[in-house]
mmCIF file of C-alpha atoms and ligand atoms in Angstrom:
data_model
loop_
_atom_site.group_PDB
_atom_site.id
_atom_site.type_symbol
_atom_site.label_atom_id
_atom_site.label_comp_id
_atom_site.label_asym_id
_atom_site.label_seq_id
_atom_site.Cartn_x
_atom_site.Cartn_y
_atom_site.Cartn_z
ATOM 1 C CA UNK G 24 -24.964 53.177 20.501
ATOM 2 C CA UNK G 25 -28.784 52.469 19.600
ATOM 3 C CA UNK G 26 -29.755 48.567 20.025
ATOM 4 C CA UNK G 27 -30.419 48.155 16.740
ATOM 5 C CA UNK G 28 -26.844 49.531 15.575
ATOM 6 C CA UNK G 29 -25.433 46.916 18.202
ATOM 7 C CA UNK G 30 -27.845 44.499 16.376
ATOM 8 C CA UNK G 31 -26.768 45.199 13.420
ATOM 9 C CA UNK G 32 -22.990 45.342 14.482
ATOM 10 C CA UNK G 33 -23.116 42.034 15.904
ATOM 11 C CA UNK G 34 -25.027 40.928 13.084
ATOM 12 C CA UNK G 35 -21.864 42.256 10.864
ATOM 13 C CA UNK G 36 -19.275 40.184 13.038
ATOM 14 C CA UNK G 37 -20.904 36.894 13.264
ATOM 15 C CA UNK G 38 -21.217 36.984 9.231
ATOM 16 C CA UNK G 39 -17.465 38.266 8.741
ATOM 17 C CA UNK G 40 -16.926 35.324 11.763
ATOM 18 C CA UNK G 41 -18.859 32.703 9.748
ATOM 19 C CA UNK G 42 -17.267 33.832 6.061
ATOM 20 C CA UNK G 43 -13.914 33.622 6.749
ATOM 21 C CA UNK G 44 -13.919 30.347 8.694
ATOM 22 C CA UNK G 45 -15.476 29.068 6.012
ATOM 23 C CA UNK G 46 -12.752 30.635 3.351
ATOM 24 C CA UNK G 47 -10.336 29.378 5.882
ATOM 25 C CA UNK G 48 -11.716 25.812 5.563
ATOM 26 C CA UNK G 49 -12.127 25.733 1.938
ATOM 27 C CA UNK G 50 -8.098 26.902 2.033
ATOM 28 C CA UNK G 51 -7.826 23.540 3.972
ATOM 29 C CA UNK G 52 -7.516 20.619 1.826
ATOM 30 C CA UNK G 53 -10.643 17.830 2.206
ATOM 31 C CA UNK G 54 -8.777 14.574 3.500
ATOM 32 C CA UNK G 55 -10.653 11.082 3.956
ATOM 33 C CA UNK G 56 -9.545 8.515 6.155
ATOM 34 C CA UNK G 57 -10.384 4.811 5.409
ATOM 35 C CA UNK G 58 -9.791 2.900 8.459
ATOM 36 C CA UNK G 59 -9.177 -1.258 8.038
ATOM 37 C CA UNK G 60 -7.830 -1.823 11.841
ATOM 38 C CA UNK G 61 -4.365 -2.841 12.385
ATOM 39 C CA UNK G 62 -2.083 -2.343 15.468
ATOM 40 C CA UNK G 63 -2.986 1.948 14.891
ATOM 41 C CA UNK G 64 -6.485 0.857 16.053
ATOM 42 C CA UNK G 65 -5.121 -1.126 18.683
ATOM 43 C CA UNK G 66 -5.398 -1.909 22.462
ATOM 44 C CA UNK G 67 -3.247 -3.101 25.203
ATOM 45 C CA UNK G 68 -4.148 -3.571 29.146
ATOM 46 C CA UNK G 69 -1.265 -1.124 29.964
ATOM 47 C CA UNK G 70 1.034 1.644 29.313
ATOM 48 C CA UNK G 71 3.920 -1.222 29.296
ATOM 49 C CA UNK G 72 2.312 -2.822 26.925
ATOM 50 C CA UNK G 73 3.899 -1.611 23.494
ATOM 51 C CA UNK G 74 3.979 -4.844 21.830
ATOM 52 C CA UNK G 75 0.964 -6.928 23.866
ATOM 53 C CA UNK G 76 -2.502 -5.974 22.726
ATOM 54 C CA UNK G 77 -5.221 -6.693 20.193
ATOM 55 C CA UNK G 78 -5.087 -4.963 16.782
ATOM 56 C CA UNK G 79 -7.759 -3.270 15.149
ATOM 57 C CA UNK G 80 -10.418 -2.372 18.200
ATOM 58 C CA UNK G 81 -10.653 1.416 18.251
ATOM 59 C CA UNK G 82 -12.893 2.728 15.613
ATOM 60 C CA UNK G 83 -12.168 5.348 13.167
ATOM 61 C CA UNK G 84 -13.669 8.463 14.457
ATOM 62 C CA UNK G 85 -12.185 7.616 18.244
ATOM 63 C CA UNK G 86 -8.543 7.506 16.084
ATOM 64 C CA UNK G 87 -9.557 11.234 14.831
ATOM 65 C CA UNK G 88 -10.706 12.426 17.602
ATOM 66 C CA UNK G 89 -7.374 11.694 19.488
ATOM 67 C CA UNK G 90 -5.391 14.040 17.290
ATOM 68 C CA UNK G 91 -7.388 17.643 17.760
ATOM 69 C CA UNK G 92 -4.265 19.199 15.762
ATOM 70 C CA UNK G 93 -5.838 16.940 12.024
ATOM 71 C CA UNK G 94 -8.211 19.590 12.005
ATOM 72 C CA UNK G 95 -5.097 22.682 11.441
ATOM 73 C CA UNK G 96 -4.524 20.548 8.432
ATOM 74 C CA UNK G 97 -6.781 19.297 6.920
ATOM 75 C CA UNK G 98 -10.742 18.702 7.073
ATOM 76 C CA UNK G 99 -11.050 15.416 7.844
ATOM 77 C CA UNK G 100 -13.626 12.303 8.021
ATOM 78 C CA UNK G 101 -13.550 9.231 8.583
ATOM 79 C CA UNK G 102 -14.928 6.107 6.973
ATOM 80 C CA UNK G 103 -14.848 2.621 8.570
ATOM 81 C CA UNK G 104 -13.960 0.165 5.666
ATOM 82 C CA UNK G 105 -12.955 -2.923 7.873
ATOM 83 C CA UNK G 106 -12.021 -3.498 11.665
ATOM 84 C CA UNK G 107 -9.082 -6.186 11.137
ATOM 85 C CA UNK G 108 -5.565 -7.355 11.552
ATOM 86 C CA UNK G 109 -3.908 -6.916 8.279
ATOM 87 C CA UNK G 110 -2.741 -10.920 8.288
ATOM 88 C CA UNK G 111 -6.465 -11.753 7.479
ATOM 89 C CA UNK G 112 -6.463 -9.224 4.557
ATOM 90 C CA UNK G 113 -8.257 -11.470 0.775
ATOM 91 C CA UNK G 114 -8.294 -10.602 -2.097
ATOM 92 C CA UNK G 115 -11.426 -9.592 -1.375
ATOM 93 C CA UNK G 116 -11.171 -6.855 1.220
ATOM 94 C CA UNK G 117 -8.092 -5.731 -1.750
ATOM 95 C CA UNK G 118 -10.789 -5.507 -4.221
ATOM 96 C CA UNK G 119 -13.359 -3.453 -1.949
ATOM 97 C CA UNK G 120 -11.256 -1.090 -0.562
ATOM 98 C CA UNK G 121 -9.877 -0.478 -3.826
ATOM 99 C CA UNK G 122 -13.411 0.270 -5.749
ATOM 100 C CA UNK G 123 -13.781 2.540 -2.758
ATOM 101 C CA UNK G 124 -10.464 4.645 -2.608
ATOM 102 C CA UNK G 125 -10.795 5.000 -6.499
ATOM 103 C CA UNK G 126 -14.445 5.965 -5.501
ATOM 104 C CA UNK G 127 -13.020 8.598 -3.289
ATOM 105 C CA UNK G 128 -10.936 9.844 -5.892
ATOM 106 C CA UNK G 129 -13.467 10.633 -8.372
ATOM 107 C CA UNK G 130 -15.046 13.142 -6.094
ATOM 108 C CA UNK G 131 -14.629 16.870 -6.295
ATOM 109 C CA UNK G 132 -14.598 17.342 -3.076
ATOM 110 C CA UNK G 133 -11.522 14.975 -1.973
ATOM 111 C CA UNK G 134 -8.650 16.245 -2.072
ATOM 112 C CA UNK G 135 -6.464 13.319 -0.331
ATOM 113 C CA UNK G 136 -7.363 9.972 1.107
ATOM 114 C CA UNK G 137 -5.469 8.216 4.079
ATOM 115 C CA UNK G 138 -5.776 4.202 4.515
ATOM 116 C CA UNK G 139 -5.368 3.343 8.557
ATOM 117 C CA UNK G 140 -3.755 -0.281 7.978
ATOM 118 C CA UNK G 141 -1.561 -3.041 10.003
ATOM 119 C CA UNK G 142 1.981 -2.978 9.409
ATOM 120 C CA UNK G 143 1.954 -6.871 8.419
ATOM 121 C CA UNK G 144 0.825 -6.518 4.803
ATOM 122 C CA UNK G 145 0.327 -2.833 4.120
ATOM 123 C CA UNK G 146 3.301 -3.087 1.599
ATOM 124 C CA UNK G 147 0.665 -5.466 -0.400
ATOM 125 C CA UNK G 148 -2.141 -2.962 0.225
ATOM 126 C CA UNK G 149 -0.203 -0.179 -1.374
ATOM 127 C CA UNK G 150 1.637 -1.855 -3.788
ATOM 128 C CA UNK G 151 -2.353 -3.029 -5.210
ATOM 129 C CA UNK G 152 -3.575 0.081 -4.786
ATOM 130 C CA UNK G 153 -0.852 1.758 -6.855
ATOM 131 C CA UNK G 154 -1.128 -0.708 -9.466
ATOM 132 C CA UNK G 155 -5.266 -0.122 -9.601
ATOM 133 C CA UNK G 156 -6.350 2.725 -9.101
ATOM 134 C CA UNK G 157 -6.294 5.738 -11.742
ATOM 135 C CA UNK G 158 -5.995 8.996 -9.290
ATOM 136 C CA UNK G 159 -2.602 11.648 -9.353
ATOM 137 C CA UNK G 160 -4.195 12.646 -5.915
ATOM 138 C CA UNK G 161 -2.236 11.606 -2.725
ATOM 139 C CA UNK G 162 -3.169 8.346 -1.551
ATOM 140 C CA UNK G 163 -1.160 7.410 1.767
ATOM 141 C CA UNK G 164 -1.749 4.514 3.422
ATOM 142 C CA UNK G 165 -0.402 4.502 7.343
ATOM 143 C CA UNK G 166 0.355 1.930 10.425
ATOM 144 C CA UNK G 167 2.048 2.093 13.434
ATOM 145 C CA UNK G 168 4.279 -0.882 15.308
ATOM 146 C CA UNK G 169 2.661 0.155 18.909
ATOM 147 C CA UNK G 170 -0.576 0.167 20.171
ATOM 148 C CA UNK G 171 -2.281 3.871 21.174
ATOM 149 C CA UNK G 172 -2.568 2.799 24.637
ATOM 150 C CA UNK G 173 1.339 1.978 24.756
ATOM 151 C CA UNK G 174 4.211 4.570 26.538
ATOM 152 C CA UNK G 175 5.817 6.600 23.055
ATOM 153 C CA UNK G 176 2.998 5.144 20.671
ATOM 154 C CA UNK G 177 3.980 6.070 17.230
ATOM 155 C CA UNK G 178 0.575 5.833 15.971
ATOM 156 C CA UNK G 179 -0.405 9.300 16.334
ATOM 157 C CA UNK G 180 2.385 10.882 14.541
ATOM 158 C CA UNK G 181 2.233 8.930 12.111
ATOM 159 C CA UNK G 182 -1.819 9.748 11.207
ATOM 160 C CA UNK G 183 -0.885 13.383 11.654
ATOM 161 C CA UNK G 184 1.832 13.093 9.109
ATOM 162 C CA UNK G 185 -0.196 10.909 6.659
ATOM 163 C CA UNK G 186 -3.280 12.916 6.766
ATOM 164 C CA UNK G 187 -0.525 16.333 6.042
ATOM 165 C CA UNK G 188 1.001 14.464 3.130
ATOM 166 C CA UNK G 189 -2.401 13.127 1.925
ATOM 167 C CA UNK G 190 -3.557 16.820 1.976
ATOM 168 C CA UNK G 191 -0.260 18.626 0.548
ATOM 169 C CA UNK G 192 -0.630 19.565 -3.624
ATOM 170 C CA UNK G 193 3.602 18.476 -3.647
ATOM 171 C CA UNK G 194 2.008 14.968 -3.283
ATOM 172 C CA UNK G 195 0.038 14.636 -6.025
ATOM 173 C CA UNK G 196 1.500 12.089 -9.023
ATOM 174 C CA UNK G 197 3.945 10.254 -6.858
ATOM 175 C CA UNK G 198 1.830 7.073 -6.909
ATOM 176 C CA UNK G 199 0.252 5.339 -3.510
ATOM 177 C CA UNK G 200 2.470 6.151 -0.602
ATOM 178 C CA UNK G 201 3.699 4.548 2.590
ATOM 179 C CA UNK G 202 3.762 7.030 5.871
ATOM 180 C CA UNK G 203 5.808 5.523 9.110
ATOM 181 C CA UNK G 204 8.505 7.123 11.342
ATOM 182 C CA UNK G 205 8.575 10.082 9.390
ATOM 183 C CA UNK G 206 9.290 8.560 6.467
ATOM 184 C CA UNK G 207 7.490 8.861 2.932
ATOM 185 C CA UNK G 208 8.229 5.458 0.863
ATOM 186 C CA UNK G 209 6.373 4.560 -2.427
ATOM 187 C CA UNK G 210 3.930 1.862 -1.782
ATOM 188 C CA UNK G 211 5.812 -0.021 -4.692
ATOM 189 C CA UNK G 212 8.937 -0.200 -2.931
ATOM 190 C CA UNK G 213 8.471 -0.270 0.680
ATOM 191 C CA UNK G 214 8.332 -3.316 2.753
ATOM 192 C CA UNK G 215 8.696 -4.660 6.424
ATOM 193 C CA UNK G 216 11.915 -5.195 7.089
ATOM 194 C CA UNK G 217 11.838 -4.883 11.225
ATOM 195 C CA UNK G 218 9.446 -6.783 12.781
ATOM 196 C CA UNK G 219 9.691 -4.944 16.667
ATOM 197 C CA UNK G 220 10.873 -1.608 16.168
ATOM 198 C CA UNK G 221 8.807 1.649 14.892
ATOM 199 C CA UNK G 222 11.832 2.063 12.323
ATOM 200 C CA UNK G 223 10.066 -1.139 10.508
ATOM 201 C CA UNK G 224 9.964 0.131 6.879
ATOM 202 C CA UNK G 225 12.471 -0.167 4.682
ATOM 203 C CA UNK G 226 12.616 0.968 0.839
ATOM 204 C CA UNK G 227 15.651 -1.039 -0.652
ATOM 205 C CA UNK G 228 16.105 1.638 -3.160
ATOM 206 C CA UNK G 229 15.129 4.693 -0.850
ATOM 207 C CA UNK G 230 12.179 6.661 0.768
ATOM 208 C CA UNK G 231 10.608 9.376 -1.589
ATOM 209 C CA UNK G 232 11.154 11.760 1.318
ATOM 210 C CA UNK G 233 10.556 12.706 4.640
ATOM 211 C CA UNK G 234 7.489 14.606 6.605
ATOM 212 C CA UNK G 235 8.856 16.098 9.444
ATOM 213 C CA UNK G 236 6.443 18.399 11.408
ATOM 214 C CA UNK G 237 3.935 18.752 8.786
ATOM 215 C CA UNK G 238 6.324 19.439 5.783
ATOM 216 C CA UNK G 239 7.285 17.264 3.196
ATOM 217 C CA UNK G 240 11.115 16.814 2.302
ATOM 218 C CA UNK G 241 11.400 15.089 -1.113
ATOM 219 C CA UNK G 242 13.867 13.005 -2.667
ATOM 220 C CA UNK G 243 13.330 11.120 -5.319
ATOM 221 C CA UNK G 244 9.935 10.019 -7.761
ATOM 222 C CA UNK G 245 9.008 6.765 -8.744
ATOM 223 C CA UNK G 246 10.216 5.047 -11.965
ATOM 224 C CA UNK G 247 8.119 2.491 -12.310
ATOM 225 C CA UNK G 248 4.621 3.011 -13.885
ATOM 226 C CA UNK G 249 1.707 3.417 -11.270
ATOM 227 C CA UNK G 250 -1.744 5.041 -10.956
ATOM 228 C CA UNK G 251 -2.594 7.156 -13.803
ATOM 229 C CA UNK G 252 -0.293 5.555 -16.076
ATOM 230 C CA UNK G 253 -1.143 2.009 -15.299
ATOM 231 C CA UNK G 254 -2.961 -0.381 -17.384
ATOM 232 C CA UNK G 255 -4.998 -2.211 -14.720
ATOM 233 C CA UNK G 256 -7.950 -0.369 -13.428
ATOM 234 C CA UNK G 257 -9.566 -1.494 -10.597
ATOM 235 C CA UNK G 258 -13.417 -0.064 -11.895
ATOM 236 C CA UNK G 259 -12.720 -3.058 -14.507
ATOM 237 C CA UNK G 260 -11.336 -5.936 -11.944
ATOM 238 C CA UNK G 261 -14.331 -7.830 -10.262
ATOM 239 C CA UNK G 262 -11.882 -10.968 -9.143
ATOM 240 C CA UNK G 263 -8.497 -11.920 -8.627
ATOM 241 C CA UNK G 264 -7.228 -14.995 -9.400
ATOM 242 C CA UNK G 265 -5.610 -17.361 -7.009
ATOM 243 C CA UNK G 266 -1.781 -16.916 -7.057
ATOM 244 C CA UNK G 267 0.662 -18.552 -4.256
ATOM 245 C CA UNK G 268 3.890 -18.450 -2.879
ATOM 246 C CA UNK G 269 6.123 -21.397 -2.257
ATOM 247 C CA UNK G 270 8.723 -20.342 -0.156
ATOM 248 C CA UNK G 271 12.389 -22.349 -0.906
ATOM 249 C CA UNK G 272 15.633 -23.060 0.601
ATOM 250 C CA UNK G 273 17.622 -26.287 0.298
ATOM 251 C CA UNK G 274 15.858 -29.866 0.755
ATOM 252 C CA UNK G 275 12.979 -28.067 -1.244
ATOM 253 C CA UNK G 276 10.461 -30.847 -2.639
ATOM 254 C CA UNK G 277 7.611 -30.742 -4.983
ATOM 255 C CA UNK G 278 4.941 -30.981 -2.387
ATOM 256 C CA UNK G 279 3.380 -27.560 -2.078
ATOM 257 C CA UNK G 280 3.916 -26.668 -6.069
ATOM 258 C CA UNK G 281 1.716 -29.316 -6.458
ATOM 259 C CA UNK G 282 -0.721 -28.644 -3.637
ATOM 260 C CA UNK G 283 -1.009 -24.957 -4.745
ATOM 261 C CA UNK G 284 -1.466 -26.546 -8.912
ATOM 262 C CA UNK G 285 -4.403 -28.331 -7.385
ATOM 263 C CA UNK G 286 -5.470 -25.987 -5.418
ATOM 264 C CA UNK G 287 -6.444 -23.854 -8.867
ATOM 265 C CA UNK G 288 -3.271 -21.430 -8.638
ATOM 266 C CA UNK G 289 -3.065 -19.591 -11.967
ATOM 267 C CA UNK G 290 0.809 -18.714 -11.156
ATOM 268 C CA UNK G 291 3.348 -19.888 -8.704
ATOM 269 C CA UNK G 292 5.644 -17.351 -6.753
ATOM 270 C CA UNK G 293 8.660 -19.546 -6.517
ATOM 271 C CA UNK G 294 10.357 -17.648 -3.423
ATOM 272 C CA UNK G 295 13.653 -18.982 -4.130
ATOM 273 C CA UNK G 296 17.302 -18.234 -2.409
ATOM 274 C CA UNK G 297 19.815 -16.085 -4.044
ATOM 275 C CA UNK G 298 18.967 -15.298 -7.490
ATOM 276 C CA UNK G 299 15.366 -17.178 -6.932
ATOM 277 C CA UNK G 300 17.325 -19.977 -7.229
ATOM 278 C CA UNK G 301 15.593 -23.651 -8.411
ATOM 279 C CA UNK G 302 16.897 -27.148 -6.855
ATOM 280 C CA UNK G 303 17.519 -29.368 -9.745
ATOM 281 C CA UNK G 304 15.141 -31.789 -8.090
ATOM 282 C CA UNK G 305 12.161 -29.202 -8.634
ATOM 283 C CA UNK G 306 13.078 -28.196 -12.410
ATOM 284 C CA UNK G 307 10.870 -31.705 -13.652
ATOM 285 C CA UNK G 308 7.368 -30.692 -11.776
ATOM 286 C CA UNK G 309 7.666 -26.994 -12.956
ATOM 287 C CA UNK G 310 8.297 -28.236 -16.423
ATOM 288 C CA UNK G 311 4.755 -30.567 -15.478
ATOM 289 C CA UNK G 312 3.004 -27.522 -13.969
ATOM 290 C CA UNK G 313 4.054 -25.219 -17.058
ATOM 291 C CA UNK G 314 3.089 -27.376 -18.974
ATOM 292 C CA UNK G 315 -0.535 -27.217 -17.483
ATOM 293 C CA UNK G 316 -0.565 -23.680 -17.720
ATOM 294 C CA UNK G 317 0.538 -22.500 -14.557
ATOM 295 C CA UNK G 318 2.706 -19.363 -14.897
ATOM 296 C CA UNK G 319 6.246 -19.909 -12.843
ATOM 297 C CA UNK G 320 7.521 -16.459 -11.292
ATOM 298 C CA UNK G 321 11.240 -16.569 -10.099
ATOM 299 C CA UNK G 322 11.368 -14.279 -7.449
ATOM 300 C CA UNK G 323 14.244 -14.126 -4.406
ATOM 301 C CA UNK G 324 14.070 -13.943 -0.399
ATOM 302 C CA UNK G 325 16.782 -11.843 -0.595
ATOM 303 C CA UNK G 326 16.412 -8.831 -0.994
ATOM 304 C CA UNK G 327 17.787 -5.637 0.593
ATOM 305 C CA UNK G 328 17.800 -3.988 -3.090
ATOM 306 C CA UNK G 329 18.989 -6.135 -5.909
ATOM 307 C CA UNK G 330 17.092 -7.805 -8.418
ATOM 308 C CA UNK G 331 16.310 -11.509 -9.897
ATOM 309 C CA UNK G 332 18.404 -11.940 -13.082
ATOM 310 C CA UNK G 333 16.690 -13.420 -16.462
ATOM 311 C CA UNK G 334 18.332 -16.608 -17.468
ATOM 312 C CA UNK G 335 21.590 -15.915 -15.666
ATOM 313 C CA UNK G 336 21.903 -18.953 -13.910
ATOM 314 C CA UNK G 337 18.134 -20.386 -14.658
ATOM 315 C CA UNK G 338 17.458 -20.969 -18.545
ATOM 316 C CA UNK G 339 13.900 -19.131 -18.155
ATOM 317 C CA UNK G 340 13.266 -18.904 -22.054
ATOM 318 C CA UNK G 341 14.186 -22.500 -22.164
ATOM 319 C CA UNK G 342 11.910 -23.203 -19.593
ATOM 320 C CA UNK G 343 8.945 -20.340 -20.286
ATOM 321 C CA UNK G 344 9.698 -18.574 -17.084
ATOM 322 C CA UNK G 345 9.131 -15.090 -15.614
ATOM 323 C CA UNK G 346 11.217 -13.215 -12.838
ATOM 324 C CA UNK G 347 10.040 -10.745 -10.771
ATOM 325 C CA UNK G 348 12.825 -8.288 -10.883
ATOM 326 C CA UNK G 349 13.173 -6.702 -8.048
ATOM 327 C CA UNK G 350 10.199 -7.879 -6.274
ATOM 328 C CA UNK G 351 9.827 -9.793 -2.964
ATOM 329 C CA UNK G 352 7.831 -12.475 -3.007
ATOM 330 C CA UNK G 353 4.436 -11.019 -1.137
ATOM 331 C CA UNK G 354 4.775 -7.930 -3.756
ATOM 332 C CA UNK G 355 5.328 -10.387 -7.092
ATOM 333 C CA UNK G 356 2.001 -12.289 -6.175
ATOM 334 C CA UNK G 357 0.090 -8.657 -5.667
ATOM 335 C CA UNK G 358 1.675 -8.228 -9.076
ATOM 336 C CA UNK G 359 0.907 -11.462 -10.638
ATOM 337 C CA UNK G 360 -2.691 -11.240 -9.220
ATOM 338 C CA UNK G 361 -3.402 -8.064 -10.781
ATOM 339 C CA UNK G 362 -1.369 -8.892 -14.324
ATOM 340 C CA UNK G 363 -3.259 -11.881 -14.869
ATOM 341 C CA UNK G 364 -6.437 -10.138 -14.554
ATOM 342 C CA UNK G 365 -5.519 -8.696 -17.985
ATOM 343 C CA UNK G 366 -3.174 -11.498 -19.614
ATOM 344 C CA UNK G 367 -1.621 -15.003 -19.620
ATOM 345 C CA UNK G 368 0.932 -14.782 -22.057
ATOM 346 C CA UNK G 369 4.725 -14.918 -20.404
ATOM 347 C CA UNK G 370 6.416 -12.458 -22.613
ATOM 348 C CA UNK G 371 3.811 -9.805 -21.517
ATOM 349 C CA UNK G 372 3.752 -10.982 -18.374
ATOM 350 C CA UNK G 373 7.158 -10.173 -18.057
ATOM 351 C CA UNK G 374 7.066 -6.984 -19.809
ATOM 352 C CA UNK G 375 4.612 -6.295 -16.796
ATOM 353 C CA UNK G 376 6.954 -7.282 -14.117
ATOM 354 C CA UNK G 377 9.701 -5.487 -15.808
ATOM 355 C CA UNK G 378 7.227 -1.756 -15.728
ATOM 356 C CA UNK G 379 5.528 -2.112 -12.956
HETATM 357 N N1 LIG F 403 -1.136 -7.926 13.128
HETATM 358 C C1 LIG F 403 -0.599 -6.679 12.664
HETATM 359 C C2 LIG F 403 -1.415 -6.197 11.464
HETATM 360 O O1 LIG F 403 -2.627 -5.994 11.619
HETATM 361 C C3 LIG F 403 -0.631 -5.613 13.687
HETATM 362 C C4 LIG F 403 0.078 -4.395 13.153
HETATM 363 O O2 LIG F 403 1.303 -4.351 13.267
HETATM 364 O O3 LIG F 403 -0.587 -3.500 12.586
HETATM 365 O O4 LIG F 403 -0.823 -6.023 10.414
#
């Protein structure tokens, strides 16, 4: 063979070479990863160590370059959003990383987006997120209980899963999501039930399915309204207002409801017992509060799937209340936060907790 046909011939295959890699990546779905820090970006001295280290030190790119296998998925980059334990999350760092995921989502060229997150408020993350932002494209955010450095880490599995769900077209419409231990929960629903085991997660009303080597299993949809058919947009929200949580058992007193009224709280989370349950002794200073224009929101520290009850045993029209259905207490403040970026009035405020 003359050296210019093996020119030419080698010419041919590096151009075939070259053309279908690059079919076979535009096949691939485009997947970003926002990284906020979190236990999955953690660090412990030793192997041993599974629940001793420091959240949020290893950077995005060094979390995607630990799992080679992202790359038979999806094509995937990385964006470092925040380095921090999720504990320290503000309304702030809700309302940037929300302008940027809905960012993200505008763009032709995402298909997917993955939020790396600690496990100690993600269910607030993705519960704001899914009220906010105005996508039908996956948005998944994911944690893990144990550090990467730790013996059976569960952090790696888990990003491998969320990037495959962020990246799969089955995905799309189901609101923000919540991948851990295999699981797919809806970021509405989900919270942290466990607070040392990698099973943490619980959904009192179910996961939406499972991902289980790089397929999705699903089970259910959402019923609540979310994402594109929400009325909060996060390209209109600039500030959230205060909103706080007074947590309530017996020998409750009046001292933090009034603290937090001071404080410039436009609503109260009143993190009752049983049915959000009031002490008589507190019914006087929420009448006071009320009265100033604080919103009161019943909501109940039980709750393994049931819901708060409108004037069952509380009179809440006779007393201009709201409940927050079926809402813990870290999830009705996300809720109230957003809803009274929009209004103040308690009969839509409840419609809104009754929706959403
Ligand atoms: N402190 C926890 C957090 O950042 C660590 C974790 O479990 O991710 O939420």
């Amino acid at each position: 063979m003359s050296h210019k046909t093996v020119k030419q011939w080698a010419l041919f295959v590096f151009s075939a070479v070259l053309i279908s890699s690059a079919a076979i990546a535009q096949t691939k779905p485009n997947v970003v990863i926002l990284a906020t820090g979190g236990t999955i970006a953690g660090a412990g001295a030793d192997v041993t160590n599974s629940a001793t280290y420091q959240a949020a030190k290893v950077p995005v790119d060094k979390l995607i370059a630990g799992i080679p296998q992202l790359g038979s998925v999806a094509n995937v980059r990385g964006e470092q959003v925040f380095q921090i334990a999720s504990e320290s999350f503000t309304n702030a760092n809700l309302l940037t990383l929300g302008k940027r995921v809905a960012a993200l989502a505008r763009q032709d060229d995402v298909d997917g987006i993955v939020i790396t997150h600690g496990t100690d408020t993600t269910e607030e993350t993705a519960y704001f997120l899914n009220l906010v932002v105005h996508t039908d494209k996956p948005i998944v955010v994911v944690a893990s209980m144990r550090p990467g450095t730790a013996m059976s880490a569960d952090g790696m599995l888990n990003l491998y899963s969320a990037v495959t769900v962020a990246g799969s077209k089955d995905a799309r419409g189901r609101g923000v999501m919540v991948v851990m231990n295999d699981e797919i929960d809806s970021g509405r629903d989900v919270t942290k039930a466990v607070n040392n085991k990698v099973e943490a997660f619980r959904s009192p009303w179910g996961p939406l399915g499972f991902v289980v080597e790089g397929k999705n299993y699903w089970f259910r949809r959402l019923d609540k309204r979310h994402t594109v058919n929400s009325e909060f947009d996060i390209e209109k929200i600039n500030a959230l207002p205060l909103v706080e949580i007074a947590y309530a058992g017996g020998n409750v007193d009046d001292v933090a409801y009034r603290a937090f009224a001071k404080a410039g709280a436009k609503a109260i989370i009143h993190a009752g017992p049983g049915n959000g349950s009031v002490s008589g002794a507190l019914v006087p200073v929420l009448q006071e509060l009320r009265g100033k224009g604080i919103q009161i929101i019943r909501s109940s520290h039980v709750n393994a799937g049931g819901f708060v009850l409108r004037n069952a045993e509380q009179p809440d029209d006779k007393y201009d209340w709201i409940v927050a259905h079926d809402l813990n207490p870290q999830k009705a403040r996300i809720l109230a936060t957003v809803a009274l970026t929009a209004t103040s009035d308690t009969k839509e405020l409840q419609r809104i907790f009754m929706e959403y």
